[in-house]
């Protein structure tokens, strides 16, 4: 028997949910899951706590919704790596897309980092399942490129980890990056400068 379809949300309900999720993202990215409260999120959303709880049962429901969205976006650049493409172009494109995400989605990156630092209690099945499967799949592609002599030989898993670490640094430690670079080099151009450096680092 087919599952009974849930009533479709109205435009106002969808807008309210998005307002709440935007507020939750801001609060979670600053305080982490444990340090955040429903009251903080309600205040950031400009609504009462009972009204907020009409849309979400609790902060975990909001967090899981945000993480699901984040992981879909976060994994997309790796999924796009094409086994039939030119290896240098594919790695360069991956670095570029990850730097764009660091520039455009810093709060989402910090949300993910906070979850990992807490031991990933809410996303461990995803890390051990979908994420691991995707990384293993792309690592095989990179390993074959290395075997063919089209990339410098090394451990493909650690190459992917290194790209994650260096690109996400510019989101998670942006305050430090801007402080050290100073006003002359700490503007929007820092992301382009970083992308070019990382291309040379990993492909030079």
mmCIF file of C-alpha atoms in Angstrom:
data_model
loop_
_atom_site.group_PDB
_atom_site.id
_atom_site.type_symbol
_atom_site.label_atom_id
_atom_site.label_comp_id
_atom_site.label_asym_id
_atom_site.label_seq_id
_atom_site.Cartn_x
_atom_site.Cartn_y
_atom_site.Cartn_z
ATOM 1 C CA UNK A 1 0.000 0.000 0.000
ATOM 2 C CA UNK A 2 1.371 3.410 -0.947
ATOM 3 C CA UNK A 3 2.427 5.680 1.875
ATOM 4 C CA UNK A 4 -0.074 8.452 2.520
ATOM 5 C CA UNK A 5 1.369 11.679 1.152
ATOM 6 C CA UNK A 6 2.027 14.466 3.622
ATOM 7 C CA UNK A 7 0.114 17.695 3.051
ATOM 8 C CA UNK A 8 2.113 20.083 0.884
ATOM 9 C CA UNK A 9 3.507 23.041 2.807
ATOM 10 C CA UNK A 10 2.186 26.474 1.986
ATOM 11 C CA UNK A 11 4.489 29.211 0.705
ATOM 12 C CA UNK A 12 4.386 30.915 4.105
ATOM 13 C CA UNK A 13 5.294 27.666 5.873
ATOM 14 C CA UNK A 14 8.223 27.129 3.519
ATOM 15 C CA UNK A 15 9.416 30.683 4.089
ATOM 16 C CA UNK A 16 9.153 30.252 7.872
ATOM 17 C CA UNK A 17 11.166 27.039 7.737
ATOM 18 C CA UNK A 18 13.867 28.725 5.687
ATOM 19 C CA UNK A 19 13.950 31.643 8.116
ATOM 20 C CA UNK A 20 14.407 29.226 11.016
ATOM 21 C CA UNK A 21 17.105 27.247 9.223
ATOM 22 C CA UNK A 22 19.002 30.437 8.390
ATOM 23 C CA UNK A 23 18.891 31.436 12.053
ATOM 24 C CA UNK A 24 19.897 27.927 13.150
ATOM 25 C CA UNK A 25 22.846 27.938 10.754
ATOM 26 C CA UNK A 26 24.073 31.223 12.201
ATOM 27 C CA UNK A 27 23.754 29.995 15.791
ATOM 28 C CA UNK A 28 25.159 26.498 15.208
ATOM 29 C CA UNK A 29 28.132 27.808 13.223
ATOM 30 C CA UNK A 30 29.055 30.093 16.122
ATOM 31 C CA UNK A 31 28.346 27.867 19.126
ATOM 32 C CA UNK A 32 28.255 24.304 17.810
ATOM 33 C CA UNK A 33 25.382 21.931 18.462
ATOM 34 C CA UNK A 34 25.979 21.524 22.191
ATOM 35 C CA UNK A 35 26.449 25.218 22.833
ATOM 36 C CA UNK A 36 23.313 26.254 20.969
ATOM 37 C CA UNK A 37 19.809 26.502 22.407
ATOM 38 C CA UNK A 38 16.298 26.690 20.995
ATOM 39 C CA UNK A 39 15.945 30.082 22.666
ATOM 40 C CA UNK A 40 18.993 31.438 20.814
ATOM 41 C CA UNK A 41 17.675 30.172 17.485
ATOM 42 C CA UNK A 42 14.181 31.567 18.138
ATOM 43 C CA UNK A 43 15.659 34.956 19.001
ATOM 44 C CA UNK A 44 17.825 34.944 15.875
ATOM 45 C CA UNK A 45 14.764 34.023 13.795
ATOM 46 C CA UNK A 46 12.688 36.768 15.424
ATOM 47 C CA UNK A 47 9.924 34.441 16.577
ATOM 48 C CA UNK A 48 8.664 32.832 19.753
ATOM 49 C CA UNK A 49 9.938 29.468 20.918
ATOM 50 C CA UNK A 50 6.484 27.806 20.634
ATOM 51 C CA UNK A 51 6.138 29.118 17.083
ATOM 52 C CA UNK A 52 9.555 27.764 16.147
ATOM 53 C CA UNK A 53 8.725 24.355 17.644
ATOM 54 C CA UNK A 54 5.637 24.207 15.441
ATOM 55 C CA UNK A 55 7.997 23.862 12.455
ATOM 56 C CA UNK A 56 10.774 21.767 14.026
ATOM 57 C CA UNK A 57 10.508 19.346 16.953
ATOM 58 C CA UNK A 58 13.832 20.468 18.392
ATOM 59 C CA UNK A 59 17.312 21.674 17.604
ATOM 60 C CA UNK A 60 18.441 18.219 16.435
ATOM 61 C CA UNK A 61 15.800 18.237 13.692
ATOM 62 C CA UNK A 62 17.106 21.613 12.506
ATOM 63 C CA UNK A 63 20.708 20.456 12.716
ATOM 64 C CA UNK A 64 20.070 17.266 10.740
ATOM 65 C CA UNK A 65 18.251 19.231 8.032
ATOM 66 C CA UNK A 66 21.196 21.619 7.727
ATOM 67 C CA UNK A 67 23.762 18.802 7.692
ATOM 68 C CA UNK A 68 21.840 16.933 4.994
ATOM 69 C CA UNK A 69 21.847 20.042 2.806
ATOM 70 C CA UNK A 70 25.491 20.715 3.548
ATOM 71 C CA UNK A 71 26.654 17.212 2.687
ATOM 72 C CA UNK A 72 24.806 17.266 -0.613
ATOM 73 C CA UNK A 73 26.565 20.498 -1.571
ATOM 74 C CA UNK A 74 29.895 19.511 0.003
ATOM 75 C CA UNK A 75 30.132 16.220 -1.895
ATOM 76 C CA UNK A 76 29.001 17.618 -5.241
ATOM 77 C CA UNK A 77 32.469 18.825 -6.377
ATOM 78 C CA UNK A 78 34.012 15.412 -5.666
ATOM 79 C CA UNK A 79 31.176 13.620 -7.459
ATOM 80 C CA UNK A 80 31.934 15.725 -10.545
ATOM 81 C CA UNK A 81 35.491 14.387 -10.814
ATOM 82 C CA UNK A 82 35.467 12.581 -14.184
ATOM 83 C CA UNK A 83 37.544 9.443 -14.744
ATOM 84 C CA UNK A 84 37.624 10.226 -18.485
ATOM 85 C CA UNK A 85 38.789 13.797 -17.990
ATOM 86 C CA UNK A 86 42.319 15.174 -18.007
ATOM 87 C CA UNK A 87 43.769 14.449 -14.522
ATOM 88 C CA UNK A 88 45.416 17.845 -14.055
ATOM 89 C CA UNK A 89 42.287 19.655 -15.190
ATOM 90 C CA UNK A 90 40.078 17.516 -12.933
ATOM 91 C CA UNK A 91 42.226 18.081 -9.815
ATOM 92 C CA UNK A 92 42.518 21.804 -10.585
ATOM 93 C CA UNK A 93 38.762 22.050 -11.019
ATOM 94 C CA UNK A 94 38.205 20.252 -7.716
ATOM 95 C CA UNK A 95 40.525 22.645 -5.891
ATOM 96 C CA UNK A 96 38.742 25.611 -7.464
ATOM 97 C CA UNK A 97 35.280 24.354 -6.518
ATOM 98 C CA UNK A 98 36.380 23.688 -2.941
ATOM 99 C CA UNK A 99 37.847 27.187 -2.679
ATOM 100 C CA UNK A 100 34.583 28.648 -3.996
ATOM 101 C CA UNK A 101 32.716 26.775 -1.268
ATOM 102 C CA UNK A 102 35.118 28.100 1.364
ATOM 103 C CA UNK A 103 34.438 31.611 0.085
ATOM 104 C CA UNK A 104 30.671 31.308 -0.322
ATOM 105 C CA UNK A 105 29.680 28.939 2.521
ATOM 106 C CA UNK A 106 31.943 29.614 5.530
ATOM 107 C CA UNK A 107 29.178 29.068 8.106
ATOM 108 C CA UNK A 108 28.326 25.680 6.646
ATOM 109 C CA UNK A 109 31.987 24.692 6.774
ATOM 110 C CA UNK A 110 32.235 25.687 10.439
ATOM 111 C CA UNK A 111 29.015 23.797 11.182
ATOM 112 C CA UNK A 112 30.562 20.641 9.732
ATOM 113 C CA UNK A 113 33.885 21.218 11.497
ATOM 114 C CA UNK A 114 32.150 21.615 14.868
ATOM 115 C CA UNK A 115 30.291 18.349 14.347
ATOM 116 C CA UNK A 116 33.523 16.520 13.483
ATOM 117 C CA UNK A 117 35.331 17.981 16.508
ATOM 118 C CA UNK A 118 32.568 16.594 18.725
ATOM 119 C CA UNK A 119 33.132 13.101 17.329
ATOM 120 C CA UNK A 120 30.467 13.272 14.589
ATOM 121 C CA UNK A 121 27.713 11.801 16.831
ATOM 122 C CA UNK A 122 24.927 12.764 14.430
ATOM 123 C CA UNK A 123 26.593 12.022 11.080
ATOM 124 C CA UNK A 124 28.898 9.045 11.673
ATOM 125 C CA UNK A 125 26.743 6.672 9.563
ATOM 126 C CA UNK A 126 27.001 9.115 6.673
ATOM 127 C CA UNK A 127 30.783 9.415 7.061
ATOM 128 C CA UNK A 128 31.233 5.648 7.187
ATOM 129 C CA UNK A 129 28.762 5.087 4.363
ATOM 130 C CA UNK A 130 28.102 7.598 1.595
ATOM 131 C CA UNK A 131 31.209 9.726 2.180
ATOM 132 C CA UNK A 132 33.601 6.773 2.437
ATOM 133 C CA UNK A 133 32.138 5.109 -0.650
ATOM 134 C CA UNK A 134 32.513 8.280 -2.706
ATOM 135 C CA UNK A 135 36.076 8.962 -1.553
ATOM 136 C CA UNK A 136 37.079 5.333 -2.211
ATOM 137 C CA UNK A 137 35.582 5.564 -5.706
ATOM 138 C CA UNK A 138 37.457 8.760 -6.577
ATOM 139 C CA UNK A 139 40.670 7.527 -4.938
ATOM 140 C CA UNK A 140 40.641 4.582 -7.357
ATOM 141 C CA UNK A 141 40.380 7.000 -10.264
ATOM 142 C CA UNK A 142 43.278 9.087 -8.966
ATOM 143 C CA UNK A 143 45.351 5.961 -8.309
ATOM 144 C CA UNK A 144 44.844 4.865 -11.903
ATOM 145 C CA UNK A 145 45.940 8.281 -13.161
ATOM 146 C CA UNK A 146 49.051 7.923 -10.999
ATOM 147 C CA UNK A 147 49.695 4.411 -12.330
ATOM 148 C CA UNK A 148 49.514 5.786 -15.861
ATOM 149 C CA UNK A 149 52.087 8.444 -14.988
ATOM 150 C CA UNK A 150 49.587 11.258 -15.530
ATOM 151 C CA UNK A 151 49.890 12.441 -11.923
ATOM 152 C CA UNK A 152 52.753 12.279 -9.460
ATOM 153 C CA UNK A 153 52.543 9.055 -7.460
ATOM 154 C CA UNK A 154 51.300 9.193 -3.892
ATOM 155 C CA UNK A 155 48.427 8.137 -1.666
ATOM 156 C CA UNK A 156 45.180 9.301 -3.336
ATOM 157 C CA UNK A 157 43.203 9.295 -0.077
ATOM 158 C CA UNK A 158 45.705 11.623 1.562
ATOM 159 C CA UNK A 159 45.709 13.832 -1.533
ATOM 160 C CA UNK A 160 41.946 14.288 -1.112
ATOM 161 C CA UNK A 161 42.358 14.895 2.638
ATOM 162 C CA UNK A 162 45.046 17.492 1.949
ATOM 163 C CA UNK A 163 42.796 19.344 -0.496
ATOM 164 C CA UNK A 164 40.017 19.326 2.099
ATOM 165 C CA UNK A 165 42.334 20.614 4.811
ATOM 166 C CA UNK A 166 43.905 23.410 2.803
ATOM 167 C CA UNK A 167 40.756 24.709 1.105
ATOM 168 C CA UNK A 168 38.530 24.559 4.189
ATOM 169 C CA UNK A 169 41.176 26.409 6.177
ATOM 170 C CA UNK A 170 40.084 29.559 4.358
ATOM 171 C CA UNK A 171 36.549 29.134 5.710
ATOM 172 C CA UNK A 172 37.174 27.790 9.216
ATOM 173 C CA UNK A 173 40.110 30.120 9.994
ATOM 174 C CA UNK A 174 39.119 33.104 7.881
ATOM 175 C CA UNK A 175 39.614 35.579 10.730
ATOM 176 C CA UNK A 176 43.187 34.363 11.173
ATOM 177 C CA UNK A 177 43.880 34.418 7.429
ATOM 178 C CA UNK A 178 42.673 38.020 7.068
ATOM 179 C CA UNK A 179 44.549 39.145 10.182
ATOM 180 C CA UNK A 180 47.848 37.670 8.991
ATOM 181 C CA UNK A 181 47.511 38.837 5.380
ATOM 182 C CA UNK A 182 46.565 42.334 6.490
ATOM 183 C CA UNK A 183 44.346 44.885 4.728
ATOM 184 C CA UNK A 184 46.379 44.905 1.504
ATOM 185 C CA UNK A 185 46.089 41.154 0.837
ATOM 186 C CA UNK A 186 43.155 40.128 3.036
ATOM 187 C CA UNK A 187 40.360 41.178 0.687
ATOM 188 C CA UNK A 188 38.298 39.041 -1.689
ATOM 189 C CA UNK A 189 41.387 38.429 -3.791
ATOM 190 C CA UNK A 190 42.771 36.151 -1.072
ATOM 191 C CA UNK A 191 40.657 33.272 -2.398
ATOM 192 C CA UNK A 192 42.055 33.596 -5.917
ATOM 193 C CA UNK A 193 45.588 33.880 -4.524
ATOM 194 C CA UNK A 194 45.012 30.774 -2.417
ATOM 195 C CA UNK A 195 43.533 28.795 -5.321
ATOM 196 C CA UNK A 196 46.528 29.549 -7.523
ATOM 197 C CA UNK A 197 48.966 28.606 -4.766
ATOM 198 C CA UNK A 198 47.186 25.323 -4.069
ATOM 199 C CA UNK A 199 47.133 24.447 -7.751
ATOM 200 C CA UNK A 200 50.887 24.844 -7.799
ATOM 201 C CA UNK A 201 51.272 22.937 -4.547
ATOM 202 C CA UNK A 202 49.290 19.900 -5.630
ATOM 203 C CA UNK A 203 49.986 19.928 -9.367
ATOM 204 C CA UNK A 204 53.344 21.654 -9.751
#
